[in-house]
Coordinates of N, CA and C in Angstrom, one line a residue:
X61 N 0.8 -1.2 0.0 CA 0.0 0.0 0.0 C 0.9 1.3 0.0
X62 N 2.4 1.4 0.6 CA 3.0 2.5 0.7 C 3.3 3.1 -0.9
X63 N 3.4 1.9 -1.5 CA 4.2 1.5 -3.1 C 3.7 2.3 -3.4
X64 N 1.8 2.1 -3.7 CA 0.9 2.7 -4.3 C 0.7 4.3 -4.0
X65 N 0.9 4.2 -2.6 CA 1.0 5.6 -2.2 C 1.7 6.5 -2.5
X66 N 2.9 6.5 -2.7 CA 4.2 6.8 -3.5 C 4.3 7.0 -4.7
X67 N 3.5 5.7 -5.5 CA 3.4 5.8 -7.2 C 2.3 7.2 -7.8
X68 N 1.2 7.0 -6.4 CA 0.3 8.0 -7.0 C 0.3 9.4 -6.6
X69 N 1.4 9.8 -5.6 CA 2.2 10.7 -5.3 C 2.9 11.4 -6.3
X70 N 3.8 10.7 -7.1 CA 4.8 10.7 -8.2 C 3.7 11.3 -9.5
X71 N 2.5 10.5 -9.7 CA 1.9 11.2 -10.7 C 1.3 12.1 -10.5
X72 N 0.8 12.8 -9.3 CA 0.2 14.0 -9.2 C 1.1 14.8 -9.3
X73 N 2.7 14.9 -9.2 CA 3.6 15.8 -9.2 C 3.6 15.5 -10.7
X74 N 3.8 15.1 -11.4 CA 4.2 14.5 -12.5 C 3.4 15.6 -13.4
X75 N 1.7 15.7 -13.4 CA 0.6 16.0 -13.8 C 1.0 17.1 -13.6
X76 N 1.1 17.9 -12.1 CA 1.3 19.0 -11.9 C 2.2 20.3 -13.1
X77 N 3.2 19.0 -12.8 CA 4.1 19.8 -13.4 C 3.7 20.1 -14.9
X78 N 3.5 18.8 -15.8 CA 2.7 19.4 -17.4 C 2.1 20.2 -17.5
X79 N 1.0 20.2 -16.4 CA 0.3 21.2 -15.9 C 1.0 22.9 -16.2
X80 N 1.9 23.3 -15.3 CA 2.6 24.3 -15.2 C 3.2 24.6 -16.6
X81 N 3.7 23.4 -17.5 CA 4.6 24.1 -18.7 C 4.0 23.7 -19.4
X82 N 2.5 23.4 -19.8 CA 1.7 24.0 -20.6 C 1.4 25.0 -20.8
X83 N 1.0 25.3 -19.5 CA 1.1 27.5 -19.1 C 2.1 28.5 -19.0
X84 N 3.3 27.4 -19.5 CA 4.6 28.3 -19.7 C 4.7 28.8 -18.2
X85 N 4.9 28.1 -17.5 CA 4.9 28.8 -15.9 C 6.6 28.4 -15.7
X86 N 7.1 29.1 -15.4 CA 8.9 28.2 -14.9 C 8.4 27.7 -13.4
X87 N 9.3 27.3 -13.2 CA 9.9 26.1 -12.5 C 9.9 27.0 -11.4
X88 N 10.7 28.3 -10.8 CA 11.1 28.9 -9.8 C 9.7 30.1 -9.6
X89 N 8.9 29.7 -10.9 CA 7.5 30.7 -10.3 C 6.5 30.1 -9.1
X90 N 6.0 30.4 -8.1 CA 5.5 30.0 -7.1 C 3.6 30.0 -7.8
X91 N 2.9 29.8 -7.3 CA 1.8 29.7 -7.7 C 0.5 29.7 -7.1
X92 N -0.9 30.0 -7.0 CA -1.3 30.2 -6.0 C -2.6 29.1 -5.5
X93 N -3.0 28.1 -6.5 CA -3.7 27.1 -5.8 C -3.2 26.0 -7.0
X94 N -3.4 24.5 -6.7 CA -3.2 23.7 -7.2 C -4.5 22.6 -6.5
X95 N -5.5 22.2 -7.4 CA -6.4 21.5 -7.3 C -6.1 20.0 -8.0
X96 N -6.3 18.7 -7.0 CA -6.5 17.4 -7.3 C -7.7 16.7 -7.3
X97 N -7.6 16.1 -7.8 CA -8.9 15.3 -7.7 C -8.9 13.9 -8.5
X98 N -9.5 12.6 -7.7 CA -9.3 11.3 -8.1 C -7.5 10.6 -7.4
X99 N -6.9 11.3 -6.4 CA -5.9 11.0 -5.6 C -6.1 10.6 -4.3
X100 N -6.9 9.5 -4.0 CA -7.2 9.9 -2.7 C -5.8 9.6 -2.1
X101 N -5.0 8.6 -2.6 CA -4.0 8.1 -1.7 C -2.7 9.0 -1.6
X102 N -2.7 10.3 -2.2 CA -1.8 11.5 -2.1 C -2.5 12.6 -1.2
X103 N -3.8 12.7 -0.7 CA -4.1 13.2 0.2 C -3.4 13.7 1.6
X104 N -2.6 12.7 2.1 CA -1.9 13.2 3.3 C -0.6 14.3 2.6
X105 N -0.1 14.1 1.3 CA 1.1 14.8 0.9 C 0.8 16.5 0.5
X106 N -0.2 16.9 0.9 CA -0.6 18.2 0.4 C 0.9 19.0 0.5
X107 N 1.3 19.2 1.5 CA 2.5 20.3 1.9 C 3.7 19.7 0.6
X108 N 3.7 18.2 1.4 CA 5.2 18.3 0.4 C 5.0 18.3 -1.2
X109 N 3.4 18.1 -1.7 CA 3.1 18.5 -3.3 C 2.8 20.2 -3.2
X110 N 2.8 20.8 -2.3 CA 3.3 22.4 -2.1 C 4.4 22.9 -2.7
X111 N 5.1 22.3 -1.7 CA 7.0 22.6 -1.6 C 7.4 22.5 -2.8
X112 N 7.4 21.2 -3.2 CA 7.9 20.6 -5.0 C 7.3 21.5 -6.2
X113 N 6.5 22.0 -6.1 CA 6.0 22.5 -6.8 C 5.5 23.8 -6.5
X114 N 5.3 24.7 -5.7 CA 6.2 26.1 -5.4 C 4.4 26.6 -5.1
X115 N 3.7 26.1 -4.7 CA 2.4 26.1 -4.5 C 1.9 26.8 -3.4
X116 N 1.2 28.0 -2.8 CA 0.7 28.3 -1.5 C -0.2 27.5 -1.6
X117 N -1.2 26.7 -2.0 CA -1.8 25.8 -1.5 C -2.3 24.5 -2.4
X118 N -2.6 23.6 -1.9 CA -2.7 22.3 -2.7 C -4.2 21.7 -1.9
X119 N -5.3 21.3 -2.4 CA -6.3 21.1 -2.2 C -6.7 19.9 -3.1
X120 N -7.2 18.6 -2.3 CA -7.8 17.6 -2.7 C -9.4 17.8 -3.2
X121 N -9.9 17.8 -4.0 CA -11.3 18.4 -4.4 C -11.8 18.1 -5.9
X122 N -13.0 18.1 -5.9 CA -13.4 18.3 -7.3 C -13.0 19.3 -8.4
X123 N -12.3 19.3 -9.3 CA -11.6 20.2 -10.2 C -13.6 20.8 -10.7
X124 N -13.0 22.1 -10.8 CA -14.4 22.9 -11.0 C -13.7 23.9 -12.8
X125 N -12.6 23.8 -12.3 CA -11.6 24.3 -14.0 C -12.1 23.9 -15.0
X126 N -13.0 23.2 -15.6 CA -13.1 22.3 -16.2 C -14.4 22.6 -17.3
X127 N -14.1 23.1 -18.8 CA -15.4 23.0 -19.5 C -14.9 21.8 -20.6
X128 N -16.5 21.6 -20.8 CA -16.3 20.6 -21.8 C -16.6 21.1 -23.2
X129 N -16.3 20.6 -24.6 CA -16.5 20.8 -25.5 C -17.2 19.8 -26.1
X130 N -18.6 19.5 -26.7 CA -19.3 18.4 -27.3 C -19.2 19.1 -28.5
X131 N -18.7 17.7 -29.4 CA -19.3 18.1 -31.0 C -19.9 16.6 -31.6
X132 N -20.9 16.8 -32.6 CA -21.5 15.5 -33.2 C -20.2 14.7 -33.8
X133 N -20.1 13.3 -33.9 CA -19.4 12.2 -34.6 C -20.4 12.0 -35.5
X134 N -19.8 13.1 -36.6 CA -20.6 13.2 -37.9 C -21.2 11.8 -38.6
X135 N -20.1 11.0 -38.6 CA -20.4 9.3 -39.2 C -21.4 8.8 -38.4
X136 N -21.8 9.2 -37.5 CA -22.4 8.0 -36.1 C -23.9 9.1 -36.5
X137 N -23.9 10.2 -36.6 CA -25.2 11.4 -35.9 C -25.4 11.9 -37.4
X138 N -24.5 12.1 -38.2 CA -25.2 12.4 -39.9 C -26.3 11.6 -40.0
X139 N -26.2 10.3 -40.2 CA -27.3 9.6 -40.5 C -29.0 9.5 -40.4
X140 N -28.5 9.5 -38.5 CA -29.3 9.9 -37.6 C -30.1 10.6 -37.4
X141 N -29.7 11.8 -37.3 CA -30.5 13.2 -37.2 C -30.8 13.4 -38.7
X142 N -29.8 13.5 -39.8 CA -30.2 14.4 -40.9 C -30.5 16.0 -40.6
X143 N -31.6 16.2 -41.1 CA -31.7 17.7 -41.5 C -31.6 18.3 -40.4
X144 N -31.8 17.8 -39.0 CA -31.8 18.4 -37.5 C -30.0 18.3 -37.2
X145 N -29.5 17.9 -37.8 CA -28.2 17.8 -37.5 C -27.4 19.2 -37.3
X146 N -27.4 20.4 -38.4 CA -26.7 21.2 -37.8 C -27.4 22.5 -36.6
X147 N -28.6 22.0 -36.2 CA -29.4 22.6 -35.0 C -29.0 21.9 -33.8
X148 N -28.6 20.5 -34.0 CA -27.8 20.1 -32.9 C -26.6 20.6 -32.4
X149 N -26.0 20.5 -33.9 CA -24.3 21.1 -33.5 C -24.1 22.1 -33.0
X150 N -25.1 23.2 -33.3 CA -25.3 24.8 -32.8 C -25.5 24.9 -31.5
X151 N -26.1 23.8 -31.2 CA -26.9 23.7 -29.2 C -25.4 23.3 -28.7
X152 N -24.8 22.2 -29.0 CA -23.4 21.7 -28.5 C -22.6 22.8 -28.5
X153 N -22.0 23.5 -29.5 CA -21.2 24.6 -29.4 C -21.6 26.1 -28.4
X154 N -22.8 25.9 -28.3 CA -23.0 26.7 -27.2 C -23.1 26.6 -26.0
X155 N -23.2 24.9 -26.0 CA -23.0 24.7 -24.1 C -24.6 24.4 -23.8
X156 N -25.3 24.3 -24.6 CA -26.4 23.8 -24.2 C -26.7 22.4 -24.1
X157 N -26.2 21.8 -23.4 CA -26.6 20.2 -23.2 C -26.5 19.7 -21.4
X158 N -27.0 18.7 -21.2 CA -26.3 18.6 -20.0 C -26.4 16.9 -19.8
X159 N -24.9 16.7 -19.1 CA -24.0 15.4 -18.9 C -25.1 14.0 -18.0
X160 N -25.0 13.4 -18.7 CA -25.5 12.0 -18.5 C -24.6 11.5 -17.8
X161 N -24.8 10.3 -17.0 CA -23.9 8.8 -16.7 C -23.9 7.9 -18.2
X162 N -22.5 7.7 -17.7 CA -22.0 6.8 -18.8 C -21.4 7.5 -20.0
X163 N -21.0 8.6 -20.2 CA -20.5 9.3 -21.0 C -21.9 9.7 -22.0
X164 N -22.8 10.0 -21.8 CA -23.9 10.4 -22.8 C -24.4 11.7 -22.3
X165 N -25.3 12.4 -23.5 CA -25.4 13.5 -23.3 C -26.9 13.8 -23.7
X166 N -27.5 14.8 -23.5 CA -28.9 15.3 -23.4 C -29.0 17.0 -24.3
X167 N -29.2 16.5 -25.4 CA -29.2 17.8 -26.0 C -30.7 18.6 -27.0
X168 N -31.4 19.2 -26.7 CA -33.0 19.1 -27.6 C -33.9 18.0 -27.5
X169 N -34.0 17.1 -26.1 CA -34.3 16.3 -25.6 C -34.0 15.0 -26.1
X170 N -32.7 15.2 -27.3 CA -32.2 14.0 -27.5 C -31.3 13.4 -26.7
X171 N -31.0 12.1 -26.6 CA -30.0 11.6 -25.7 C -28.7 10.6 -26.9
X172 N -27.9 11.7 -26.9 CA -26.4 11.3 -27.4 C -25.8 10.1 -26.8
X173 N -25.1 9.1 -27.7 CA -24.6 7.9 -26.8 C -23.2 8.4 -26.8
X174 N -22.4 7.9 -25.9 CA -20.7 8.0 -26.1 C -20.4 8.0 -27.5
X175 N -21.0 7.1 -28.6 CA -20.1 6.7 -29.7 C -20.2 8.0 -31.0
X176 N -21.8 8.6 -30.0 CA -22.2 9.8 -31.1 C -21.3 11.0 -30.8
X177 N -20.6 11.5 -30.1 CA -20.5 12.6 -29.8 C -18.8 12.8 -29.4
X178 N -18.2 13.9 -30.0 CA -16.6 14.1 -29.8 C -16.4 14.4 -28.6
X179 N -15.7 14.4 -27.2 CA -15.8 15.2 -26.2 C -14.0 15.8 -25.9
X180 N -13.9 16.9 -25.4 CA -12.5 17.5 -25.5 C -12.7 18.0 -23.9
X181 N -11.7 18.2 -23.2 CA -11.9 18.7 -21.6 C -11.0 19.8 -22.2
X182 N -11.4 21.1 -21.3 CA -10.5 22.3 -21.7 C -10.2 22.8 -20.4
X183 N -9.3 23.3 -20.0 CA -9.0 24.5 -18.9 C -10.0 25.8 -19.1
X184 N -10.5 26.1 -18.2 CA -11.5 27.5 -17.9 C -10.1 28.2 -17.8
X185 N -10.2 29.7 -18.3 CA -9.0 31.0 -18.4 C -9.0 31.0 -16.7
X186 N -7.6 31.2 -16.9 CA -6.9 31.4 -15.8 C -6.2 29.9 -14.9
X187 N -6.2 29.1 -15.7 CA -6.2 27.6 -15.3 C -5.3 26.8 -15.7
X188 N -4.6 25.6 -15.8 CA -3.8 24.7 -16.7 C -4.4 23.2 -16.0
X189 N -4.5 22.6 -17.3 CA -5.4 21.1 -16.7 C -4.4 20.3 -17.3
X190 N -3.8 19.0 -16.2 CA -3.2 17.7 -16.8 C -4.3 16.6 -16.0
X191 N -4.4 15.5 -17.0 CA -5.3 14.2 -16.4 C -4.2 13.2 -17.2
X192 N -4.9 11.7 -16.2 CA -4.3 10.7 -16.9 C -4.6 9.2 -15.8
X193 N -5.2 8.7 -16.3 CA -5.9 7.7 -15.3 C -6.6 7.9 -14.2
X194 N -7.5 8.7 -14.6 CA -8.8 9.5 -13.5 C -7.8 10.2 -12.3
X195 N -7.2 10.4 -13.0 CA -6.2 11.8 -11.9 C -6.6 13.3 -12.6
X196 N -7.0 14.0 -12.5 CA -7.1 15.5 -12.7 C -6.6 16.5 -11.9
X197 N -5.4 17.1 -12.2 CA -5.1 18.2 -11.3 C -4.7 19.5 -12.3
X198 N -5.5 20.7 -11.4 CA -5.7 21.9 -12.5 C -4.5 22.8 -11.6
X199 N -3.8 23.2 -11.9 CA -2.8 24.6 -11.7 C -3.4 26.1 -12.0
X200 N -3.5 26.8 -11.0 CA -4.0 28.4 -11.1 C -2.9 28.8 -11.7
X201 N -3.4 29.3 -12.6 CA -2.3 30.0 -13.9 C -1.8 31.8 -13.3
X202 N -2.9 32.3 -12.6 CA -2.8 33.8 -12.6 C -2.1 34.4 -11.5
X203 N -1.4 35.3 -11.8 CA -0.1 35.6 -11.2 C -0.3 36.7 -10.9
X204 N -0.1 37.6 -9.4 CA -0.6 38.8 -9.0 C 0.9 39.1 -9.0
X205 N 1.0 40.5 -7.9 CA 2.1 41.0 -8.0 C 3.0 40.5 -7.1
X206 N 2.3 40.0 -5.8 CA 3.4 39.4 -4.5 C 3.8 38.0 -5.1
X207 N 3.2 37.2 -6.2 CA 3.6 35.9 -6.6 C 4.7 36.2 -7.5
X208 N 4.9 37.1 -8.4 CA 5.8 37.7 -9.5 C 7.1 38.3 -8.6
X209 N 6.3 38.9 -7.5 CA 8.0 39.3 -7.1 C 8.4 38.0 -6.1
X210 N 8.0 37.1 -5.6 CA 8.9 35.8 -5.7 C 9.2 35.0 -6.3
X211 N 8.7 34.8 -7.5 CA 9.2 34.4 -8.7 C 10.8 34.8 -8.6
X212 N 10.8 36.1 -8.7 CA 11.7 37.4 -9.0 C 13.2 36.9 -7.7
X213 N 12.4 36.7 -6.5 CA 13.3 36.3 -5.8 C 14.0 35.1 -5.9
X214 N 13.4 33.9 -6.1 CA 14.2 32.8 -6.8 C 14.7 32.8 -7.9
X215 N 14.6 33.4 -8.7 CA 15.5 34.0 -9.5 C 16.4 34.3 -9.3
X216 N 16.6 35.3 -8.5 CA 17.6 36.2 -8.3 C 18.7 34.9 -7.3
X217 N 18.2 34.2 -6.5 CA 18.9 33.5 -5.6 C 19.7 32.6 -6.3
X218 N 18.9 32.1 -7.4 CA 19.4 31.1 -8.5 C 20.6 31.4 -9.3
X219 N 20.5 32.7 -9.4 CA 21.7 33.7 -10.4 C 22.6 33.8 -9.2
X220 N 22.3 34.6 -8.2 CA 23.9 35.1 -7.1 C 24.3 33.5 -6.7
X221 N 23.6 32.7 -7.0 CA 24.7 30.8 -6.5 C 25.3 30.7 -7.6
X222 N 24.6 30.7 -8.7 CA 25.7 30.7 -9.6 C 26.4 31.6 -10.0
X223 N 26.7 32.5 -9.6 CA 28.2 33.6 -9.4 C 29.1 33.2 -8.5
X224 N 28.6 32.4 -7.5 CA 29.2 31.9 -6.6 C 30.1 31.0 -6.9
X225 N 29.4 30.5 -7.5 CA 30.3 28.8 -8.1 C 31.5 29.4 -9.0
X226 N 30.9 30.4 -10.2 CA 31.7 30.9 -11.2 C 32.9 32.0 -10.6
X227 N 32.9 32.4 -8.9 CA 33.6 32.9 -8.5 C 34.6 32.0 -8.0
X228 N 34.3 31.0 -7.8 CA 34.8 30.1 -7.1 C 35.0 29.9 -5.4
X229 N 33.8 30.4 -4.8 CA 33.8 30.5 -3.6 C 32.7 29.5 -3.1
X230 N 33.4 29.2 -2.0 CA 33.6 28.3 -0.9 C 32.1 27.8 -0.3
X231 N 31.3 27.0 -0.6 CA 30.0 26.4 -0.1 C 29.6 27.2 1.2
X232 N 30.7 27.8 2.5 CA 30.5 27.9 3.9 C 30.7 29.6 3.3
X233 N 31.8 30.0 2.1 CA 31.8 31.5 2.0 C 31.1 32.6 2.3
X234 N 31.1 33.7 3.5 CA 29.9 34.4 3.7 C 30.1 35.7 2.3
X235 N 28.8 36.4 2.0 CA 29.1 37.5 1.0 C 28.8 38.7 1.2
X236 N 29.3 39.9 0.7 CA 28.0 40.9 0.4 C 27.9 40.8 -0.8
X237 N 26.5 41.1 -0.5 CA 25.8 41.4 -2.2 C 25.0 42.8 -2.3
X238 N 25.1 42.9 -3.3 CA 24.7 44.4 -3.8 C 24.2 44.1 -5.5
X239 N 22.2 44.7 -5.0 CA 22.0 44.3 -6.2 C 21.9 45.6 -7.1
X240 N 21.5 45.8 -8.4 CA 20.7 47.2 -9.0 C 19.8 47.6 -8.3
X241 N 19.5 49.1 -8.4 CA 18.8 50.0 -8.0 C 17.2 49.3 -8.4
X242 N 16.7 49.1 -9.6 CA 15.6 48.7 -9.7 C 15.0 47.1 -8.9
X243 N 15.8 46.6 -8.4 CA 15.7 45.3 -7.5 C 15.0 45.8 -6.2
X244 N 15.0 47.2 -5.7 CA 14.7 47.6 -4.6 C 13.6 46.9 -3.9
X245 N 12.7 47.2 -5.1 CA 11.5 46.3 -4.4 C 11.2 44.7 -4.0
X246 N 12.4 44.5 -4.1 CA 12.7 43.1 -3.6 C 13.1 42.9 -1.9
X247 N 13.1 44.3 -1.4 CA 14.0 44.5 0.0 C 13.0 43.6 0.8
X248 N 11.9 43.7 0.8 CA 11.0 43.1 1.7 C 11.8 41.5 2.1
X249 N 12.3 41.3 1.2 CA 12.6 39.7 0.8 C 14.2 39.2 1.3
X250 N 14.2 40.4 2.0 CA 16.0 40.6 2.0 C 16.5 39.7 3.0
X251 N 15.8 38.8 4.2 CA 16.4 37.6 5.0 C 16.1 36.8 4.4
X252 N 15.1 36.6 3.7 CA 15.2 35.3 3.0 C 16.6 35.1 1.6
X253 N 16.9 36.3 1.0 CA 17.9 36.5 0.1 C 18.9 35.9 0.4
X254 N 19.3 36.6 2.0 CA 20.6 36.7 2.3 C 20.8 35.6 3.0
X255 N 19.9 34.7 3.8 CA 19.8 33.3 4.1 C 20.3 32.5 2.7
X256 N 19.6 32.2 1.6 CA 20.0 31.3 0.7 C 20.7 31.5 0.2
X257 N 21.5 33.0 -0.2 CA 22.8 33.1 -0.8 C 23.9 33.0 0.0
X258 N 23.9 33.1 1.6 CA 24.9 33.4 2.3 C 25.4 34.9 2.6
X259 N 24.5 35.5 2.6 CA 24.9 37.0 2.5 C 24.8 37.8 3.9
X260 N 25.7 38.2 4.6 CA 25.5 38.9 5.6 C 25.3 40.4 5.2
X261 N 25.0 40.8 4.3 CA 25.1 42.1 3.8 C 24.0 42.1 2.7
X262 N 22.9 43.3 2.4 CA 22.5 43.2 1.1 C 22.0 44.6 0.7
X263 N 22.9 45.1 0.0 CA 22.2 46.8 -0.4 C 22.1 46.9 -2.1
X264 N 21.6 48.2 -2.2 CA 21.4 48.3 -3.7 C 21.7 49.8 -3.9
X265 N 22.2 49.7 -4.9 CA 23.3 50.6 -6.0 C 23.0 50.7 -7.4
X266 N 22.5 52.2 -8.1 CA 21.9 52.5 -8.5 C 23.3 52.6 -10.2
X267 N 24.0 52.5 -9.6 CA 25.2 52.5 -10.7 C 25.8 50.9 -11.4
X268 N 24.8 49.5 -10.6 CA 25.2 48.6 -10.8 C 24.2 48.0 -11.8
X269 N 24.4 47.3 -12.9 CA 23.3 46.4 -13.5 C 23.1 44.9 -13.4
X270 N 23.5 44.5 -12.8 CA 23.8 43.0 -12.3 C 24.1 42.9 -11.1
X271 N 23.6 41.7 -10.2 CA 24.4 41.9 -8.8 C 25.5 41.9 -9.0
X272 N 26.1 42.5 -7.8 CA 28.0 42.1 -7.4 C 28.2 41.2 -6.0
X273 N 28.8 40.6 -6.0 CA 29.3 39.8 -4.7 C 30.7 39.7 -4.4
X274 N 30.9 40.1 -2.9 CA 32.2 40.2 -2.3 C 32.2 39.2 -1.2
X275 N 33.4 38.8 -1.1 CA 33.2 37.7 -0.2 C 33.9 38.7 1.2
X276 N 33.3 38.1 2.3 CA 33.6 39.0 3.5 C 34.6 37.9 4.2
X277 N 35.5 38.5 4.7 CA 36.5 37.7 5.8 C 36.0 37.6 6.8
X278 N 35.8 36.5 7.6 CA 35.0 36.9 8.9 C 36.6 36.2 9.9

């Protein structure tokens, strides 16, 4: 049972992630809900499918993201209908039908079988949808300003470690760092900065276009 727990773990992250680079989201952008559904056995991992995936929140729930697209299987419903056929397709394209059991549909009091009708799942705007063996998990696509400037901050952290390396300083090396003047509004963020870069110091300079890092002697 752990196996399983684990395996179905792995695909919600898995999902997640298609999810996000569908929507062209990077990797170091944080995001603001992440909805599952059909996982029950990943339910206790909410936080750590948080963490991994840069998520303030992760919720086990019915995906509500979710419109559908019906169109007639012309071969199957040409026949059938005839002359009522493109008054059907017009009601489908507009969302006028509503979902049966068993994959069938109800449209002008007719009842569509599975075999009659195309169906496509689409993300509602502002959304990204991955499924794959009755797993559905939707990623909130929309990015305010406090998600963008942490984005901004892992970024930034991402770039001054690798100056580090390219400087060649020392894993335990303390630094200052000094970013550009326009980073300012990043200050809020400035113990978290200076925690993952190692910085005992962090100002900004209006003369600089790139961070600079100096290693401090302690």
């Amino acid at each position: 049972e752990l196996l399983e727990e684990v395996a179905e773990l792995r695909r919600v992250v898995e999902l997640a992630r298609s999810a996000r680079s569908a929507a062209d989201l990077k990797l170091r952008q944080p995001v603001r809900r992440i909805v599952v559904q059909g996982a029950p056995k990943a339910e206790g991992h909410a936080d750590e499918i948080a963490d991994e995936l840069r998520a303030k929140e992760v919720v086990f729930a019915q995906v509500e993201a979710i419109e559908l697209k019906v169109k007639p299987e012309l071969r199957s419903l040409g026949p059938k209908l005839g002359k009522e056929l493109p008054v059907v397709r017009a009601a489908l394209e507009r969302g006028e039908f509503e979902q049966l059991e068993g994959g069938r549909f109800r449209v002008l009091g007719r009842v569509l079988e599975p075999a009659e009708v195309l169906v496509e799942t689409i993300a509602r705007a502002g959304w990204s949808l991955a499924e794959d063996g009755g797993i559905t998990v939707a990623v909130s696509t929309e990015l305010d300003e406090e998600l963008l400037r942490e984005g901004r901050v892992l970024d930034l952290v991402h770039e001054v470690n690798g100056l580090r390396k390219e400087q060649g300083l020392a894993l335990t090396d303390r630094i200052k760092l000094t970013l550009p003047e326009p980073e300012r509004d990043l200050a809020p963020y400035a113990e978290q900065i200076k925690s993952e870069t190692l910085a005992l110091e962090l100002d900004f300079d209006a003369s600089f276009s790139e961070p600079k890092l100096e290693r401090v002697e302690l």
